[in-house]
PDB file of C-alpha atoms in Angstrom:
ATOM      1  CA  UNK A   1     252.652  27.290 142.491  1.00 82.00           C
ATOM      2  CA  UNK A   2     253.849  26.183 139.074  1.00 92.00           C
ATOM      3  CA  UNK A   3     255.888  28.873 136.596  1.00 93.00           C
ATOM      4  CA  UNK A   4     252.796  28.485 134.019  1.00 95.00           C
ATOM      5  CA  UNK A   5     250.235  29.203 136.808  1.00 95.00           C
ATOM      6  CA  UNK A   6     252.374  32.162 138.112  1.00 97.00           C
ATOM      7  CA  UNK A   7     252.495  33.439 134.703  1.00 97.00           C
ATOM      8  CA  UNK A   8     248.928  33.498 133.877  1.00 96.00           C
ATOM      9  CA  UNK A   9     248.307  35.300 137.305  1.00 97.00           C
ATOM     10  CA  UNK A  10     250.794  38.148 136.443  1.00 97.00           C
ATOM     11  CA  UNK A  11     249.317  38.409 132.452  1.00 96.00           C
ATOM     12  CA  UNK A  12     245.693  38.288 134.033  1.00 96.00           C
ATOM     13  CA  UNK A  13     246.525  41.341 136.403  1.00 97.00           C
ATOM     14  CA  UNK A  14     248.376  43.213 134.151  1.00 97.00           C
ATOM     15  CA  UNK A  15     245.099  43.586 131.955  1.00 98.00           C
ATOM     16  CA  UNK A  16     242.858  44.434 134.748  1.00 98.00           C
ATOM     17  CA  UNK A  17     240.614  47.656 134.070  1.00 98.00           C
ATOM     18  CA  UNK A  18     240.336  49.337 137.508  1.00 97.00           C
ATOM     19  CA  UNK A  19     238.224  51.976 135.860  1.00 98.00           C
ATOM     20  CA  UNK A  20     235.849  49.543 134.533  1.00 98.00           C
ATOM     21  CA  UNK A  21     233.061  48.190 137.119  1.00 98.00           C
ATOM     22  CA  UNK A  22     229.694  47.183 137.781  1.00 97.00           C
ATOM     23  CA  UNK A  23     227.030  48.015 140.238  1.00 96.00           C
ATOM     24  CA  UNK A  24     223.739  45.429 140.824  1.00 93.00           C
ATOM     25  CA  UNK A  25     220.975  47.167 141.860  1.00 89.00           C
ATOM     26  CA  UNK A  26     219.039  44.052 144.173  1.00 82.00           C
ATOM     27  CA  UNK A  27     219.917  41.255 141.610  1.00 85.00           C
ATOM     28  CA  UNK A  28     218.538  38.863 143.841  1.00 75.00           C
ATOM     29  CA  UNK A  29     219.081  35.575 142.408  1.00 80.00           C
ATOM     30  CA  UNK A  30     222.393  34.059 143.039  1.00 81.00           C
ATOM     31  CA  UNK A  31     222.782  32.435 139.519  1.00 86.00           C
ATOM     32  CA  UNK A  32     222.417  36.099 138.093  1.00 86.00           C
ATOM     33  CA  UNK A  33     224.813  37.565 140.216  1.00 90.00           C
ATOM     34  CA  UNK A  34     227.082  34.508 140.112  1.00 90.00           C
ATOM     35  CA  UNK A  35     226.783  34.986 136.302  1.00 92.00           C
ATOM     36  CA  UNK A  36     228.129  38.640 136.067  1.00 93.00           C
ATOM     37  CA  UNK A  37     230.947  37.882 138.565  1.00 94.00           C
ATOM     38  CA  UNK A  38     232.014  35.626 136.151  1.00 94.00           C
ATOM     39  CA  UNK A  39     231.523  37.661 133.586  1.00 95.00           C
ATOM     40  CA  UNK A  40     233.772  40.762 134.800  1.00 96.00           C
ATOM     41  CA  UNK A  41     235.888  38.287 135.707  1.00 96.00           C
ATOM     42  CA  UNK A  42     236.115  37.597 132.132  1.00 96.00           C
ATOM     43  CA  UNK A  43     236.367  41.404 130.653  1.00 97.00           C
ATOM     44  CA  UNK A  44     238.560  41.940 132.822  1.00 97.00           C
ATOM     45  CA  UNK A  45     236.797  43.947 135.363  1.00 97.00           C
ATOM     46  CA  UNK A  46     238.480  43.784 138.887  1.00 96.00           C
ATOM     47  CA  UNK A  47     235.648  44.952 141.472  1.00 95.00           C
ATOM     48  CA  UNK A  48     232.006  44.321 141.445  1.00 95.00           C
ATOM     49  CA  UNK A  49     229.524  46.579 143.910  1.00 95.00           C
ATOM     50  CA  UNK A  50     225.936  44.743 144.927  1.00 91.00           C
ATOM     51  CA  UNK A  51     223.107  46.386 146.596  1.00 90.00           C
ATOM     52  CA  UNK A  52     221.910  42.987 148.014  1.00 77.00           C
ATOM     53  CA  UNK A  53     218.372  43.241 148.870  1.00 62.00           C
ATOM     54  CA  UNK A  54     218.503  40.557 152.386  1.00 58.00           C
ATOM     55  CA  UNK A  55     220.845  40.487 155.665  1.00 52.00           C
ATOM     56  CA  UNK A  56     223.609  38.674 153.411  1.00 53.00           C
ATOM     57  CA  UNK A  57     225.401  38.663 150.563  1.00 51.00           C
ATOM     58  CA  UNK A  58     225.987  35.276 148.773  1.00 52.00           C
ATOM     59  CA  UNK A  59     228.081  34.205 145.873  1.00 52.00           C
ATOM     60  CA  UNK A  60     227.768  29.768 144.930  1.00 47.00           C
ATOM     61  CA  UNK A  61     231.275  29.314 143.793  1.00 45.00           C
ATOM     62  CA  UNK A  62     229.887  26.196 141.404  1.00 41.00           C
ATOM     63  CA  UNK A  63     228.181  28.870 139.876  1.00 40.00           C
ATOM     64  CA  UNK A  64     231.026  31.415 139.550  1.00 39.00           C
ATOM     65  CA  UNK A  65     233.141  29.022 137.913  1.00 39.00           C
ATOM     66  CA  UNK A  66     235.992  30.032 140.728  1.00 44.00           C
ATOM     67  CA  UNK A  67     235.690  33.604 139.368  1.00 44.00           C
ATOM     68  CA  UNK A  68     234.856  35.099 142.723  1.00 57.00           C
ATOM     69  CA  UNK A  69     238.331  33.871 143.716  1.00 80.00           C
ATOM     70  CA  UNK A  70     239.405  36.817 140.856  1.00 92.00           C
ATOM     71  CA  UNK A  71     236.788  39.159 140.934  1.00 94.00           C
ATOM     72  CA  UNK A  72     236.601  41.385 144.837  1.00 93.00           C
ATOM     73  CA  UNK A  73     232.716  41.716 146.083  1.00 91.00           C
ATOM     74  CA  UNK A  74     231.817  45.271 147.634  1.00 91.00           C
ATOM     75  CA  UNK A  75     228.553  45.628 149.441  1.00 89.00           C
ATOM     76  CA  UNK A  76     226.416  48.594 150.315  1.00 92.00           C
ATOM     77  CA  UNK A  77     223.374  49.404 152.233  1.00 90.00           C
ATOM     78  CA  UNK A  78     221.717  50.944 149.481  1.00 92.00           C
ATOM     79  CA  UNK A  79     221.519  52.226 146.036  1.00 94.00           C
ATOM     80  CA  UNK A  80     222.183  55.593 146.478  1.00 94.00           C
ATOM     81  CA  UNK A  81     225.146  55.496 149.003  1.00 95.00           C
ATOM     82  CA  UNK A  82     226.771  52.634 146.206  1.00 96.00           C
ATOM     83  CA  UNK A  83     226.099  55.532 143.584  1.00 97.00           C
ATOM     84  CA  UNK A  84     227.935  58.517 145.245  1.00 96.00           C
ATOM     85  CA  UNK A  85     230.735  55.987 146.369  1.00 96.00           C
ATOM     86  CA  UNK A  86     231.373  55.349 142.926  1.00 98.00           C
ATOM     87  CA  UNK A  87     231.228  59.455 141.745  1.00 98.00           C
ATOM     88  CA  UNK A  88     233.121  60.679 144.158  1.00 97.00           C
ATOM     89  CA  UNK A  89     235.551  57.947 142.984  1.00 96.00           C
ATOM     90  CA  UNK A  90     235.866  59.611 139.661  1.00 97.00           C
ATOM     91  CA  UNK A  91     233.148  56.899 137.913  1.00 98.00           C
ATOM     92  CA  UNK A  92     230.290  57.606 135.675  1.00 98.00           C
ATOM     93  CA  UNK A  93     227.507  55.788 136.356  1.00 98.00           C
ATOM     94  CA  UNK A  94     225.675  54.637 133.437  1.00 97.00           C
ATOM     95  CA  UNK A  95     222.465  52.604 134.075  1.00 96.00           C
ATOM     96  CA  UNK A  96     221.105  49.650 131.584  1.00 93.00           C
ATOM     97  CA  UNK A  97     217.835  51.573 131.761  1.00 90.00           C
ATOM     98  CA  UNK A  98     214.937  52.566 128.759  1.00 85.00           C
ATOM     99  CA  UNK A  99     214.431  55.974 129.195  1.00 88.00           C
ATOM    100  CA  UNK A 100     213.632  59.045 126.964  1.00 90.00           C
ATOM    101  CA  UNK A 101     217.685  59.929 127.710  1.00 92.00           C
ATOM    102  CA  UNK A 102     218.969  56.432 126.922  1.00 92.00           C
ATOM    103  CA  UNK A 103     221.185  56.258 123.995  1.00 95.00           C
ATOM    104  CA  UNK A 104     222.711  52.768 122.152  1.00 96.00           C
ATOM    105  CA  UNK A 105     225.429  51.333 124.413  1.00 96.00           C
ATOM    106  CA  UNK A 106     227.613  51.107 121.650  1.00 97.00           C
ATOM    107  CA  UNK A 107     227.560  54.801 121.213  1.00 97.00           C
ATOM    108  CA  UNK A 108     228.754  54.938 124.670  1.00 97.00           C
ATOM    109  CA  UNK A 109     232.432  56.147 125.457  1.00 98.00           C
ATOM    110  CA  UNK A 110     233.966  53.223 127.099  1.00 98.00           C
ATOM    111  CA  UNK A 111     237.377  54.230 127.570  1.00 98.00           C
ATOM    112  CA  UNK A 112     235.901  56.600 130.154  1.00 97.00           C
ATOM    113  CA  UNK A 113     236.181  55.393 133.935  1.00 98.00           C
ATOM    114  CA  UNK A 114     232.210  53.844 133.962  1.00 98.00           C
ATOM    115  CA  UNK A 115     230.135  52.314 136.611  1.00 98.00           C
ATOM    116  CA  UNK A 116     227.394  49.763 134.138  1.00 98.00           C
ATOM    117  CA  UNK A 117     224.573  49.661 136.508  1.00 96.00           C
ATOM    118  CA  UNK A 118     222.419  46.972 136.303  1.00 94.00           C
ATOM    119  CA  UNK A 119     218.515  46.236 138.121  1.00 86.00           C
ATOM    120  CA  UNK A 120     217.020  43.552 139.512  1.00 81.00           C
ATOM    121  CA  UNK A 121     215.463  40.781 137.485  1.00 70.00           C
ATOM    122  CA  UNK A 122     211.615  41.976 137.891  1.00 71.00           C
ATOM    123  CA  UNK A 123     211.509  45.295 138.137  1.00 76.00           C
ATOM    124  CA  UNK A 124     215.011  46.563 136.659  1.00 79.00           C
ATOM    125  CA  UNK A 125     216.740  49.537 137.762  1.00 85.00           C
ATOM    126  CA  UNK A 126     215.076  51.936 140.554  1.00 89.00           C
ATOM    127  CA  UNK A 127     213.357  54.607 139.858  1.00 91.00           C
ATOM    128  CA  UNK A 128     215.789  56.392 142.568  1.00 92.00           C
ATOM    129  CA  UNK A 129     218.588  54.325 141.099  1.00 93.00           C
ATOM    130  CA  UNK A 130     217.349  55.976 137.212  1.00 93.00           C
ATOM    131  CA  UNK A 131     217.261  59.647 138.833  1.00 95.00           C
ATOM    132  CA  UNK A 132     221.443  59.686 140.454  1.00 96.00           C
ATOM    133  CA  UNK A 133     222.480  57.179 137.550  1.00 96.00           C
ATOM    134  CA  UNK A 134     224.451  59.786 134.776  1.00 97.00           C
ATOM    135  CA  UNK A 135     223.730  57.915 131.728  1.00 96.00           C
ATOM    136  CA  UNK A 136     221.123  55.592 130.408  1.00 97.00           C
ATOM    137  CA  UNK A 137     222.016  52.639 128.087  1.00 96.00           C
ATOM    138  CA  UNK A 138     219.951  50.604 126.422  1.00 91.00           C
ATOM    139  CA  UNK A 139     220.709  47.402 124.090  1.00 89.00           C
ATOM    140  CA  UNK A 140     218.314  47.822 120.815  1.00 86.00           C
ATOM    141  CA  UNK A 141     216.196  44.445 120.235  1.00 76.00           C
ATOM    142  CA  UNK A 142     214.618  43.318 117.113  1.00 67.00           C
ATOM    143  CA  UNK A 143     212.373  40.740 118.628  1.00 67.00           C
ATOM    144  CA  UNK A 144     209.108  40.693 120.588  1.00 51.00           C
ATOM    145  CA  UNK A 145     210.994  40.321 124.413  1.00 61.00           C
ATOM    146  CA  UNK A 146     212.136  43.815 125.332  1.00 63.00           C
ATOM    147  CA  UNK A 147     214.601  42.904 127.784  1.00 70.00           C
ATOM    148  CA  UNK A 148     217.535  40.732 127.924  1.00 73.00           C
ATOM    149  CA  UNK A 149     218.416  38.389 131.449  1.00 83.00           C
ATOM    150  CA  UNK A 150     220.098  40.655 133.345  1.00 87.00           C
ATOM    151  CA  UNK A 151     223.515  38.653 132.919  1.00 89.00           C
ATOM    152  CA  UNK A 152     223.258  38.736 129.269  1.00 91.00           C
ATOM    153  CA  UNK A 153     222.884  41.961 129.313  1.00 92.00           C
ATOM    154  CA  UNK A 154     226.444  42.612 131.500  1.00 95.00           C
ATOM    155  CA  UNK A 155     227.633  40.484 128.458  1.00 96.00           C
ATOM    156  CA  UNK A 156     226.846  42.273 126.006  1.00 96.00           C
ATOM    157  CA  UNK A 157     227.840  45.602 127.586  1.00 97.00           C
ATOM    158  CA  UNK A 158     230.646  44.546 128.950  1.00 98.00           C
ATOM    159  CA  UNK A 159     231.902  43.003 125.297  1.00 97.00           C
ATOM    160  CA  UNK A 160     231.469  46.493 123.745  1.00 98.00           C
ATOM    161  CA  UNK A 161     233.585  47.763 126.677  1.00 98.00           C
ATOM    162  CA  UNK A 162     236.369  45.477 126.083  1.00 98.00           C
ATOM    163  CA  UNK A 163     236.479  46.498 122.059  1.00 98.00           C
ATOM    164  CA  UNK A 164     236.424  50.411 122.725  1.00 98.00           C
ATOM    165  CA  UNK A 165     239.135  49.639 125.328  1.00 98.00           C
ATOM    166  CA  UNK A 166     241.474  47.345 122.899  1.00 97.00           C
ATOM    167  CA  UNK A 167     241.228  49.602 119.985  1.00 98.00           C
ATOM    168  CA  UNK A 168     242.364  52.896 122.120  1.00 98.00           C
ATOM    169  CA  UNK A 169     245.237  50.415 123.884  1.00 97.00           C
ATOM    170  CA  UNK A 170     244.078  50.443 127.798  1.00 97.00           C
ATOM    171  CA  UNK A 171     245.197  46.728 127.209  1.00 97.00           C
ATOM    172  CA  UNK A 172     248.521  47.125 126.336  1.00 96.00           C
ATOM    173  CA  UNK A 173     249.871  48.315 129.940  1.00 93.00           C
ATOM    174  CA  UNK A 174     249.428  47.218 133.361  1.00 96.00           C
ATOM    175  CA  UNK A 175     247.074  49.601 134.945  1.00 96.00           C
ATOM    176  CA  UNK A 176     246.404  48.340 138.391  1.00 96.00           C
ATOM    177  CA  UNK A 177     248.685  50.795 140.881  1.00 96.00           C
ATOM    178  CA  UNK A 178     251.441  49.119 142.583  1.00 96.00           C
ATOM    179  CA  UNK A 179     250.078  48.629 145.961  1.00 96.00           C
ATOM    180  CA  UNK A 180     246.763  47.007 144.248  1.00 96.00           C
ATOM    181  CA  UNK A 181     248.776  44.623 142.347  1.00 97.00           C
ATOM    182  CA  UNK A 182     251.270  43.167 144.819  1.00 96.00           C
ATOM    183  CA  UNK A 183     248.229  42.935 147.319  1.00 96.00           C
ATOM    184  CA  UNK A 184     246.384  40.591 144.557  1.00 96.00           C
ATOM    185  CA  UNK A 185     249.280  38.728 143.665  1.00 97.00           C
ATOM    186  CA  UNK A 186     249.831  37.415 147.053  1.00 97.00           C
ATOM    187  CA  UNK A 187     246.138  36.261 147.603  1.00 95.00           C
ATOM    188  CA  UNK A 188     245.626  34.702 144.169  1.00 96.00           C
ATOM    189  CA  UNK A 189     249.058  33.224 144.497  1.00 96.00           C
ATOM    190  CA  UNK A 190     248.299  32.666 148.129  1.00 96.00           C
ATOM    191  CA  UNK A 191     244.596  32.044 149.237  1.00 94.00           C
ATOM    192  CA  UNK A 192     245.543  29.772 152.334  1.00 94.00           C
ATOM    193  CA  UNK A 193     248.144  31.960 153.784  1.00 95.00           C
ATOM    194  CA  UNK A 194     245.640  35.205 152.843  1.00 95.00           C
ATOM    195  CA  UNK A 195     242.792  33.747 154.918  1.00 94.00           C
ATOM    196  CA  UNK A 196     245.095  32.398 157.791  1.00 94.00           C
ATOM    197  CA  UNK A 197     246.385  36.702 157.616  1.00 94.00           C
ATOM    198  CA  UNK A 198     242.688  37.734 157.730  1.00 94.00           C
ATOM    199  CA  UNK A 199     241.566  35.537 160.320  1.00 93.00           C
ATOM    200  CA  UNK A 200     244.715  36.220 163.012  1.00 92.00           C
ATOM    201  CA  UNK A 201     245.097  39.782 161.476  1.00 92.00           C
ATOM    202  CA  UNK A 202     248.933  39.616 160.360  1.00 92.00           C
ATOM    203  CA  UNK A 203     249.944  41.556 156.916  1.00 93.00           C
ATOM    204  CA  UNK A 204     251.187  39.334 154.297  1.00 96.00           C
ATOM    205  CA  UNK A 205     254.530  37.697 154.477  1.00 95.00           C
ATOM    206  CA  UNK A 206     257.042  38.652 151.742  1.00 96.00           C
ATOM    207  CA  UNK A 207     256.318  36.583 148.380  1.00 96.00           C
ATOM    208  CA  UNK A 208     259.225  35.534 146.531  1.00 95.00           C
ATOM    209  CA  UNK A 209     259.724  35.987 142.416  1.00 95.00           C
ATOM    210  CA  UNK A 210     258.217  31.965 142.174  1.00 95.00           C
ATOM    211  CA  UNK A 211     255.001  32.828 143.921  1.00 95.00           C
ATOM    212  CA  UNK A 212     255.977  31.309 147.203  1.00 96.00           C
ATOM    213  CA  UNK A 213     256.548  32.544 151.044  1.00 96.00           C
ATOM    214  CA  UNK A 214     260.142  33.661 151.485  1.00 95.00           C
ATOM    215  CA  UNK A 215     260.444  32.501 154.956  1.00 95.00           C
ATOM    216  CA  UNK A 216     257.355  29.683 155.406  1.00 93.00           C
ATOM    217  CA  UNK A 217     259.081  28.277 158.575  1.00 94.00           C
ATOM    218  CA  UNK A 218     258.682  31.935 160.046  1.00 92.00           C
ATOM    219  CA  UNK A 219     255.354  32.249 159.065  1.00 92.00           C
ATOM    220  CA  UNK A 220     254.763  29.211 160.703  1.00 92.00           C
ATOM    221  CA  UNK A 221     256.189  29.497 163.617  1.00 90.00           C
ATOM    222  CA  UNK A 222     254.176  33.237 163.615  1.00 89.00           C
ATOM    223  CA  UNK A 223     250.849  31.422 163.181  1.00 88.00           C
ATOM    224  CA  UNK A 224     251.433  28.680 166.188  1.00 87.00           C
ATOM    225  CA  UNK A 225     252.524  31.541 168.106  1.00 79.00           C
ATOM    226  CA  UNK A 226     249.150  33.023 167.502  1.00 77.00           C
ATOM    227  CA  UNK A 227     246.892  29.794 167.590  1.00 67.00           C
TER     228      UNK A 227
END
């Protein structure tokens, strides 16, 4: 852990926006999911929620360019449970969806706690998801094609969310709660130790100000005792 990398980790964590997230409604192409996760990392979105159309969610690390390490991915069994979960947490669920009640995405207030919901590649947002969504957003288009690729739509809309939040000063100070900040700091600084802690169901050991374990020998002895 170099001082430069530790500084970059602290800086990135301090910019994360815990009240901005993305929900995918059965987006099934892994390259699109990977691109969405990469976009979320770029726009300081710390968590992505997915309703996966198969038995197992997958994320190709080579396509995320490592972004899967920096963005938490939560899966849900159905779109209604996912939307309900986010609404209970205080998010306004905004579907990228053309309808009679849809508004230009630039007219929406992204400084509010917002979950951007994106539909699958063929059908877009499902009828159930559209009904449950709090808001519908559209990206005005002037060409013959009437829709963007789902990952491109995510980038366009999140770019506007970033612009509005910067103007409102929401990137000026750390917005993660202390527990989440310290958890992510440990996981980002010590990914190998994190995996061992999960494997052996151990609490994270103490981390020093330099991003290294305070007592690496003690942790090694603890792991050897569990092996």
